């Protein structure tokens, strides 16, 4: 968790929401099956906020190639400050990763993977806590990962992990703008953050696309 996302909100709307300058290379929404290694829109701050594209899949500096080790799309909140791959980034390179929703899977009695779609009840964007860093020297690749934590009781009905959601009141803290530390924010989302429903197994394929992927069944 979190392994697939959707983004249907326009880039200019996201830039305005975060009061961030939009980059020219942002992936164009809508996308209903955003997969690891693809580009996602990410909010970073270095005195001023920017909304820019990054590879979803964090690349430690010691990787010799983008496929030089495990695909690090998530970073566990419980160990992020100690893991060699993440500890520098969580101190100095925190980011916000907005999404319209995400998918999670359960299994039936026949071990068939059954997808569920999660989104906000009001249709607004979910904003995940993330970390980022550039990989490579000649033509650096900006890369990111979503911070996850142990699931709430409600989420645990579907999966034992969930992404860390950052509320608007805490955006500045997570981005390091307020001088406060972000560790207390790495917790499960409160009740009512999500709604969920079953969707078609077509989304099990990373090649599937289209709005029908999020239609309830």
PDB file of C-alpha atoms in Angstrom:
ATOM      1  CA  UNK A   1       0.000   0.000   0.000  1.00  0.00           C
ATOM      2  CA  UNK A   2      -0.323   2.400  -1.752  1.00  0.00           C
ATOM      3  CA  UNK A   3       0.301   0.758  -5.149  1.00  0.00           C
ATOM      4  CA  UNK A   4      -2.130   2.289  -7.698  1.00  0.00           C
ATOM      5  CA  UNK A   5      -3.716   5.737  -7.811  1.00  0.00           C
ATOM      6  CA  UNK A   6      -6.014   7.956  -9.826  1.00  0.00           C
ATOM      7  CA  UNK A   7      -5.704  11.661 -10.592  1.00  0.00           C
ATOM      8  CA  UNK A   8      -8.579  13.460 -12.274  1.00  0.00           C
ATOM      9  CA  UNK A   9      -8.172  16.983 -10.840  1.00  0.00           C
ATOM     10  CA  UNK A  10      -6.699  19.501 -13.325  1.00  0.00           C
ATOM     11  CA  UNK A  11      -3.107  20.570 -12.816  1.00  0.00           C
ATOM     12  CA  UNK A  12      -3.972  24.258 -12.638  1.00  0.00           C
ATOM     13  CA  UNK A  13      -6.553  23.556  -9.925  1.00  0.00           C
ATOM     14  CA  UNK A  14      -3.970  21.629  -7.910  1.00  0.00           C
ATOM     15  CA  UNK A  15      -1.381  24.367  -8.306  1.00  0.00           C
ATOM     16  CA  UNK A  16      -3.915  26.931  -7.138  1.00  0.00           C
ATOM     17  CA  UNK A  17      -4.992  24.797  -4.172  1.00  0.00           C
ATOM     18  CA  UNK A  18      -1.410  24.440  -2.940  1.00  0.00           C
ATOM     19  CA  UNK A  19      -0.418  27.999  -3.910  1.00  0.00           C
ATOM     20  CA  UNK A  20       2.383  26.423  -5.945  1.00  0.00           C
ATOM     21  CA  UNK A  21       3.977  27.316  -9.270  1.00  0.00           C
ATOM     22  CA  UNK A  22       3.141  24.576 -11.815  1.00  0.00           C
ATOM     23  CA  UNK A  23       5.928  23.033 -13.896  1.00  0.00           C
ATOM     24  CA  UNK A  24       5.613  22.429 -17.622  1.00  0.00           C
ATOM     25  CA  UNK A  25       6.219  18.663 -17.454  1.00  0.00           C
ATOM     26  CA  UNK A  26       3.299  17.631 -15.239  1.00  0.00           C
ATOM     27  CA  UNK A  27       1.412  14.501 -16.343  1.00  0.00           C
ATOM     28  CA  UNK A  28      -1.890  15.470 -17.907  1.00  0.00           C
ATOM     29  CA  UNK A  29      -5.002  14.231 -16.068  1.00  0.00           C
ATOM     30  CA  UNK A  30      -7.260  12.390 -16.002  1.00  0.00           C
ATOM     31  CA  UNK A  31      -5.583   9.083 -15.319  1.00  0.00           C
ATOM     32  CA  UNK A  32      -7.483   6.206 -13.740  1.00  0.00           C
ATOM     33  CA  UNK A  33      -4.667   3.709 -13.252  1.00  0.00           C
ATOM     34  CA  UNK A  34      -1.504   5.506 -12.214  1.00  0.00           C
ATOM     35  CA  UNK A  35       1.205   2.896 -11.664  1.00  0.00           C
ATOM     36  CA  UNK A  36       4.659   2.848 -10.054  1.00  0.00           C
ATOM     37  CA  UNK A  37       7.525   4.236 -12.197  1.00  0.00           C
ATOM     38  CA  UNK A  38       5.074   6.629 -13.913  1.00  0.00           C
ATOM     39  CA  UNK A  39       5.147  10.401 -13.350  1.00  0.00           C
ATOM     40  CA  UNK A  40       3.031  11.934 -10.603  1.00  0.00           C
ATOM     41  CA  UNK A  41       2.449  15.544  -9.592  1.00  0.00           C
ATOM     42  CA  UNK A  42       4.295  16.441  -6.395  1.00  0.00           C
ATOM     43  CA  UNK A  43       4.340  19.591  -4.245  1.00  0.00           C
ATOM     44  CA  UNK A  44       7.741  20.643  -2.871  1.00  0.00           C
ATOM     45  CA  UNK A  45       8.874  23.766  -1.060  1.00  0.00           C
ATOM     46  CA  UNK A  46      12.240  25.493  -0.922  1.00  0.00           C
ATOM     47  CA  UNK A  47      11.055  28.892   0.179  1.00  0.00           C
ATOM     48  CA  UNK A  48       8.362  28.874  -2.507  1.00  0.00           C
ATOM     49  CA  UNK A  49       6.125  25.986  -3.432  1.00  0.00           C
ATOM     50  CA  UNK A  50       6.214  24.276  -6.799  1.00  0.00           C
ATOM     51  CA  UNK A  51       4.018  21.569  -8.315  1.00  0.00           C
ATOM     52  CA  UNK A  52       6.218  19.358 -10.436  1.00  0.00           C
ATOM     53  CA  UNK A  53       6.500  15.902 -11.949  1.00  0.00           C
ATOM     54  CA  UNK A  54       8.420  13.087 -10.273  1.00  0.00           C
ATOM     55  CA  UNK A  55       8.926   9.391 -10.878  1.00  0.00           C
ATOM     56  CA  UNK A  56       6.829   7.368  -8.462  1.00  0.00           C
ATOM     57  CA  UNK A  57       9.487   5.021  -7.123  1.00  0.00           C
ATOM     58  CA  UNK A  58      12.205   6.392  -4.860  1.00  0.00           C
ATOM     59  CA  UNK A  59      15.763   5.754  -6.071  1.00  0.00           C
ATOM     60  CA  UNK A  60      18.509   5.665  -3.416  1.00  0.00           C
ATOM     61  CA  UNK A  61      21.724   7.342  -4.515  1.00  0.00           C
ATOM     62  CA  UNK A  62      23.614   4.025  -4.530  1.00  0.00           C
ATOM     63  CA  UNK A  63      21.439   2.440  -7.225  1.00  0.00           C
ATOM     64  CA  UNK A  64      23.518   2.063 -10.388  1.00  0.00           C
ATOM     65  CA  UNK A  65      20.390   2.123 -12.560  1.00  0.00           C
ATOM     66  CA  UNK A  66      16.689   2.845 -12.005  1.00  0.00           C
ATOM     67  CA  UNK A  67      16.123  -0.914 -11.802  1.00  0.00           C
ATOM     68  CA  UNK A  68      19.205  -1.434  -9.635  1.00  0.00           C
ATOM     69  CA  UNK A  69      17.256  -2.561  -6.564  1.00  0.00           C
ATOM     70  CA  UNK A  70      13.781  -3.019  -5.070  1.00  0.00           C
ATOM     71  CA  UNK A  71      11.050  -0.674  -6.284  1.00  0.00           C
ATOM     72  CA  UNK A  72      10.522   1.727  -3.370  1.00  0.00           C
ATOM     73  CA  UNK A  73       7.079   3.222  -3.917  1.00  0.00           C
ATOM     74  CA  UNK A  74       6.235   3.389  -0.185  1.00  0.00           C
ATOM     75  CA  UNK A  75       8.210   4.265   2.951  1.00  0.00           C
ATOM     76  CA  UNK A  76       7.058   2.894   6.306  1.00  0.00           C
ATOM     77  CA  UNK A  77       6.499   5.632   8.890  1.00  0.00           C
ATOM     78  CA  UNK A  78       7.690   3.366  11.689  1.00  0.00           C
ATOM     79  CA  UNK A  79      11.196   2.959  10.226  1.00  0.00           C
ATOM     80  CA  UNK A  80      11.589   5.882   7.816  1.00  0.00           C
ATOM     81  CA  UNK A  81      13.949   7.805  10.107  1.00  0.00           C
ATOM     82  CA  UNK A  82      16.375   4.857  10.363  1.00  0.00           C
ATOM     83  CA  UNK A  83      16.321   3.314   6.881  1.00  0.00           C
ATOM     84  CA  UNK A  84      19.461   4.309   4.920  1.00  0.00           C
ATOM     85  CA  UNK A  85      17.391   4.881   1.776  1.00  0.00           C
ATOM     86  CA  UNK A  86      14.967   7.306   3.445  1.00  0.00           C
ATOM     87  CA  UNK A  87      16.444   8.913   6.562  1.00  0.00           C
ATOM     88  CA  UNK A  88      18.037  11.914   4.840  1.00  0.00           C
ATOM     89  CA  UNK A  89      14.955  12.573   2.715  1.00  0.00           C
ATOM     90  CA  UNK A  90      12.491  12.530   5.620  1.00  0.00           C
ATOM     91  CA  UNK A  91      14.600  15.153   7.376  1.00  0.00           C
ATOM     92  CA  UNK A  92      15.169  17.479   4.441  1.00  0.00           C
ATOM     93  CA  UNK A  93      13.051  16.502   1.411  1.00  0.00           C
ATOM     94  CA  UNK A  94       9.423  16.009   2.357  1.00  0.00           C
ATOM     95  CA  UNK A  95       6.701  16.543  -0.228  1.00  0.00           C
ATOM     96  CA  UNK A  96       2.946  16.299  -0.755  1.00  0.00           C
ATOM     97  CA  UNK A  97       1.508  13.899  -3.322  1.00  0.00           C
ATOM     98  CA  UNK A  98      -2.127  14.610  -4.244  1.00  0.00           C
ATOM     99  CA  UNK A  99      -4.414  11.977  -5.739  1.00  0.00           C
ATOM    100  CA  UNK A 100      -8.103  11.669  -6.467  1.00  0.00           C
ATOM    101  CA  UNK A 101      -8.132   8.127  -5.093  1.00  0.00           C
ATOM    102  CA  UNK A 102      -6.322   4.817  -4.875  1.00  0.00           C
ATOM    103  CA  UNK A 103      -6.933   1.085  -5.162  1.00  0.00           C
ATOM    104  CA  UNK A 104      -6.483  -1.730  -2.688  1.00  0.00           C
ATOM    105  CA  UNK A 105      -7.155  -5.454  -2.962  1.00  0.00           C
ATOM    106  CA  UNK A 106      -8.686  -8.254  -0.938  1.00  0.00           C
ATOM    107  CA  UNK A 107      -8.916 -11.945  -1.901  1.00  0.00           C
ATOM    108  CA  UNK A 108     -11.896 -14.257  -2.099  1.00  0.00           C
ATOM    109  CA  UNK A 109     -12.076 -17.933  -1.135  1.00  0.00           C
ATOM    110  CA  UNK A 110     -10.465 -18.885  -4.458  1.00  0.00           C
ATOM    111  CA  UNK A 111      -7.551 -16.492  -3.898  1.00  0.00           C
ATOM    112  CA  UNK A 112      -8.819 -14.160  -6.615  1.00  0.00           C
ATOM    113  CA  UNK A 113      -7.695 -10.536  -6.182  1.00  0.00           C
ATOM    114  CA  UNK A 114     -10.702  -8.232  -5.722  1.00  0.00           C
ATOM    115  CA  UNK A 115     -10.025  -4.499  -6.192  1.00  0.00           C
ATOM    116  CA  UNK A 116     -11.524  -1.712  -4.081  1.00  0.00           C
ATOM    117  CA  UNK A 117     -11.449   2.003  -4.812  1.00  0.00           C
ATOM    118  CA  UNK A 118     -10.873   4.601  -2.077  1.00  0.00           C
ATOM    119  CA  UNK A 119     -11.607   8.312  -2.367  1.00  0.00           C
ATOM    120  CA  UNK A 120     -12.771  11.268  -0.311  1.00  0.00           C
ATOM    121  CA  UNK A 121     -16.534  11.451   0.295  1.00  0.00           C
ATOM    122  CA  UNK A 122     -16.606  15.082  -0.884  1.00  0.00           C
ATOM    123  CA  UNK A 123     -14.698  14.321  -4.105  1.00  0.00           C
ATOM    124  CA  UNK A 124     -11.726  16.481  -3.144  1.00  0.00           C
ATOM    125  CA  UNK A 125      -8.104  15.388  -3.472  1.00  0.00           C
ATOM    126  CA  UNK A 126      -6.389  13.130  -0.989  1.00  0.00           C
ATOM    127  CA  UNK A 127      -2.994  14.577  -0.075  1.00  0.00           C
ATOM    128  CA  UNK A 128      -0.384  11.989   0.884  1.00  0.00           C
ATOM    129  CA  UNK A 129       2.802  12.570   2.834  1.00  0.00           C
ATOM    130  CA  UNK A 130       5.796  11.862   0.630  1.00  0.00           C
ATOM    131  CA  UNK A 131       9.567  12.051   0.447  1.00  0.00           C
ATOM    132  CA  UNK A 132      11.696  12.753  -2.602  1.00  0.00           C
ATOM    133  CA  UNK A 133      15.206  13.015  -3.963  1.00  0.00           C
ATOM    134  CA  UNK A 134      17.035  13.365  -7.255  1.00  0.00           C
ATOM    135  CA  UNK A 135      18.832  10.305  -8.605  1.00  0.00           C
ATOM    136  CA  UNK A 136      21.838  10.503 -10.895  1.00  0.00           C
ATOM    137  CA  UNK A 137      24.230  13.347 -11.675  1.00  0.00           C
ATOM    138  CA  UNK A 138      24.324  14.048 -15.426  1.00  0.00           C
ATOM    139  CA  UNK A 139      20.554  14.282 -15.909  1.00  0.00           C
ATOM    140  CA  UNK A 140      19.027  13.848 -12.426  1.00  0.00           C
ATOM    141  CA  UNK A 141      15.703  12.037 -12.130  1.00  0.00           C
ATOM    142  CA  UNK A 142      13.397  13.398  -9.412  1.00  0.00           C
ATOM    143  CA  UNK A 143      11.864  10.445  -7.554  1.00  0.00           C
ATOM    144  CA  UNK A 144       9.362  10.078  -4.717  1.00  0.00           C
ATOM    145  CA  UNK A 145       7.686   7.616  -2.363  1.00  0.00           C
ATOM    146  CA  UNK A 146       4.465   7.732  -0.342  1.00  0.00           C
ATOM    147  CA  UNK A 147       4.711   7.411   3.440  1.00  0.00           C
ATOM    148  CA  UNK A 148       2.496   4.656   4.879  1.00  0.00           C
ATOM    149  CA  UNK A 149       1.482   3.642   8.373  1.00  0.00           C
ATOM    150  CA  UNK A 150      -0.491   0.942  10.160  1.00  0.00           C
ATOM    151  CA  UNK A 151      -4.143   0.852   9.116  1.00  0.00           C
ATOM    152  CA  UNK A 152      -7.043   2.163  11.146  1.00  0.00           C
ATOM    153  CA  UNK A 153      -9.651  -0.381  12.219  1.00  0.00           C
ATOM    154  CA  UNK A 154     -11.833   0.615   9.248  1.00  0.00           C
ATOM    155  CA  UNK A 155      -8.996   0.379   6.708  1.00  0.00           C
ATOM    156  CA  UNK A 156      -7.797  -2.916   8.197  1.00  0.00           C
ATOM    157  CA  UNK A 157     -10.946  -4.558   6.846  1.00  0.00           C
ATOM    158  CA  UNK A 158      -9.266  -4.212   3.453  1.00  0.00           C
ATOM    159  CA  UNK A 159      -5.525  -3.841   4.098  1.00  0.00           C
ATOM    160  CA  UNK A 160      -3.138  -3.657   7.063  1.00  0.00           C
ATOM    161  CA  UNK A 161      -1.388  -0.508   5.780  1.00  0.00           C
ATOM    162  CA  UNK A 162      -2.597   2.866   4.553  1.00  0.00           C
ATOM    163  CA  UNK A 163      -1.055   6.056   3.154  1.00  0.00           C
ATOM    164  CA  UNK A 164      -0.420   8.941   5.538  1.00  0.00           C
ATOM    165  CA  UNK A 165      -2.899  11.698   4.662  1.00  0.00           C
ATOM    166  CA  UNK A 166      -1.871  15.294   5.439  1.00  0.00           C
ATOM    167  CA  UNK A 167      -4.692  17.766   6.083  1.00  0.00           C
ATOM    168  CA  UNK A 168      -4.473  21.295   4.740  1.00  0.00           C
ATOM    169  CA  UNK A 169      -3.741  22.694   8.199  1.00  0.00           C
ATOM    170  CA  UNK A 170      -0.586  20.555   8.304  1.00  0.00           C
ATOM    171  CA  UNK A 171       0.759  21.064   4.774  1.00  0.00           C
ATOM    172  CA  UNK A 172       3.267  23.706   5.853  1.00  0.00           C
ATOM    173  CA  UNK A 173       4.483  21.522   8.704  1.00  0.00           C
ATOM    174  CA  UNK A 174       5.075  18.502   6.501  1.00  0.00           C
ATOM    175  CA  UNK A 175       6.818  20.609   3.869  1.00  0.00           C
ATOM    176  CA  UNK A 176       9.135  22.006   6.547  1.00  0.00           C
ATOM    177  CA  UNK A 177       7.906  25.582   6.126  1.00  0.00           C
ATOM    178  CA  UNK A 178       6.776  26.118   9.708  1.00  0.00           C
ATOM    179  CA  UNK A 179       9.903  24.877  11.461  1.00  0.00           C
ATOM    180  CA  UNK A 180       7.934  22.096  13.152  1.00  0.00           C
ATOM    181  CA  UNK A 181       8.813  18.433  12.762  1.00  0.00           C
ATOM    182  CA  UNK A 182       6.614  16.179  10.661  1.00  0.00           C
ATOM    183  CA  UNK A 183       6.859  12.959  12.685  1.00  0.00           C
ATOM    184  CA  UNK A 184       3.604  13.474  14.665  1.00  0.00           C
ATOM    185  CA  UNK A 185       1.707  13.658  11.371  1.00  0.00           C
ATOM    186  CA  UNK A 186       2.620  10.088  10.365  1.00  0.00           C
ATOM    187  CA  UNK A 187      -0.552   8.435  11.617  1.00  0.00           C
ATOM    188  CA  UNK A 188      -3.636   6.719  10.252  1.00  0.00           C
ATOM    189  CA  UNK A 189      -6.366   8.910   8.814  1.00  0.00           C
ATOM    190  CA  UNK A 190      -9.334   9.705  11.089  1.00  0.00           C
ATOM    191  CA  UNK A 191     -12.704   8.077  10.570  1.00  0.00           C
ATOM    192  CA  UNK A 192     -14.613   9.566   7.668  1.00  0.00           C
ATOM    193  CA  UNK A 193     -11.555  10.392   5.538  1.00  0.00           C
ATOM    194  CA  UNK A 194     -12.378   7.730   2.947  1.00  0.00           C
ATOM    195  CA  UNK A 195     -15.238   6.106   1.160  1.00  0.00           C
ATOM    196  CA  UNK A 196     -14.720   2.795  -0.658  1.00  0.00           C
ATOM    197  CA  UNK A 197     -16.438   0.468  -3.075  1.00  0.00           C
ATOM    198  CA  UNK A 198     -15.677  -2.630  -5.132  1.00  0.00           C
ATOM    199  CA  UNK A 199     -14.616  -2.091  -8.724  1.00  0.00           C
ATOM    200  CA  UNK A 200     -14.125  -4.380 -11.699  1.00  0.00           C
ATOM    201  CA  UNK A 201     -11.098  -6.681 -11.818  1.00  0.00           C
ATOM    202  CA  UNK A 202     -10.048  -5.008 -15.062  1.00  0.00           C
ATOM    203  CA  UNK A 203      -7.900  -2.676 -12.964  1.00  0.00           C
ATOM    204  CA  UNK A 204      -5.757  -5.664 -11.959  1.00  0.00           C
ATOM    205  CA  UNK A 205      -3.939  -5.055 -15.240  1.00  0.00           C
ATOM    206  CA  UNK A 206      -1.532  -2.115 -15.212  1.00  0.00           C
ATOM    207  CA  UNK A 207      -2.459  -1.527 -18.868  1.00  0.00           C
ATOM    208  CA  UNK A 208      -6.127  -0.869 -18.109  1.00  0.00           C
ATOM    209  CA  UNK A 209      -7.386   2.705 -18.508  1.00  0.00           C
ATOM    210  CA  UNK A 210     -10.572   4.752 -18.511  1.00  0.00           C
ATOM    211  CA  UNK A 211     -13.174   6.070 -16.056  1.00  0.00           C
ATOM    212  CA  UNK A 212     -14.999   2.744 -16.001  1.00  0.00           C
ATOM    213  CA  UNK A 213     -12.222   1.438 -13.747  1.00  0.00           C
ATOM    214  CA  UNK A 214     -13.620   3.347 -10.765  1.00  0.00           C
ATOM    215  CA  UNK A 215     -17.301   2.570 -11.349  1.00  0.00           C
ATOM    216  CA  UNK A 216     -18.883   0.641  -8.439  1.00  0.00           C
ATOM    217  CA  UNK A 217     -19.969  -2.951  -8.961  1.00  0.00           C
TER     218      UNK A 217
END
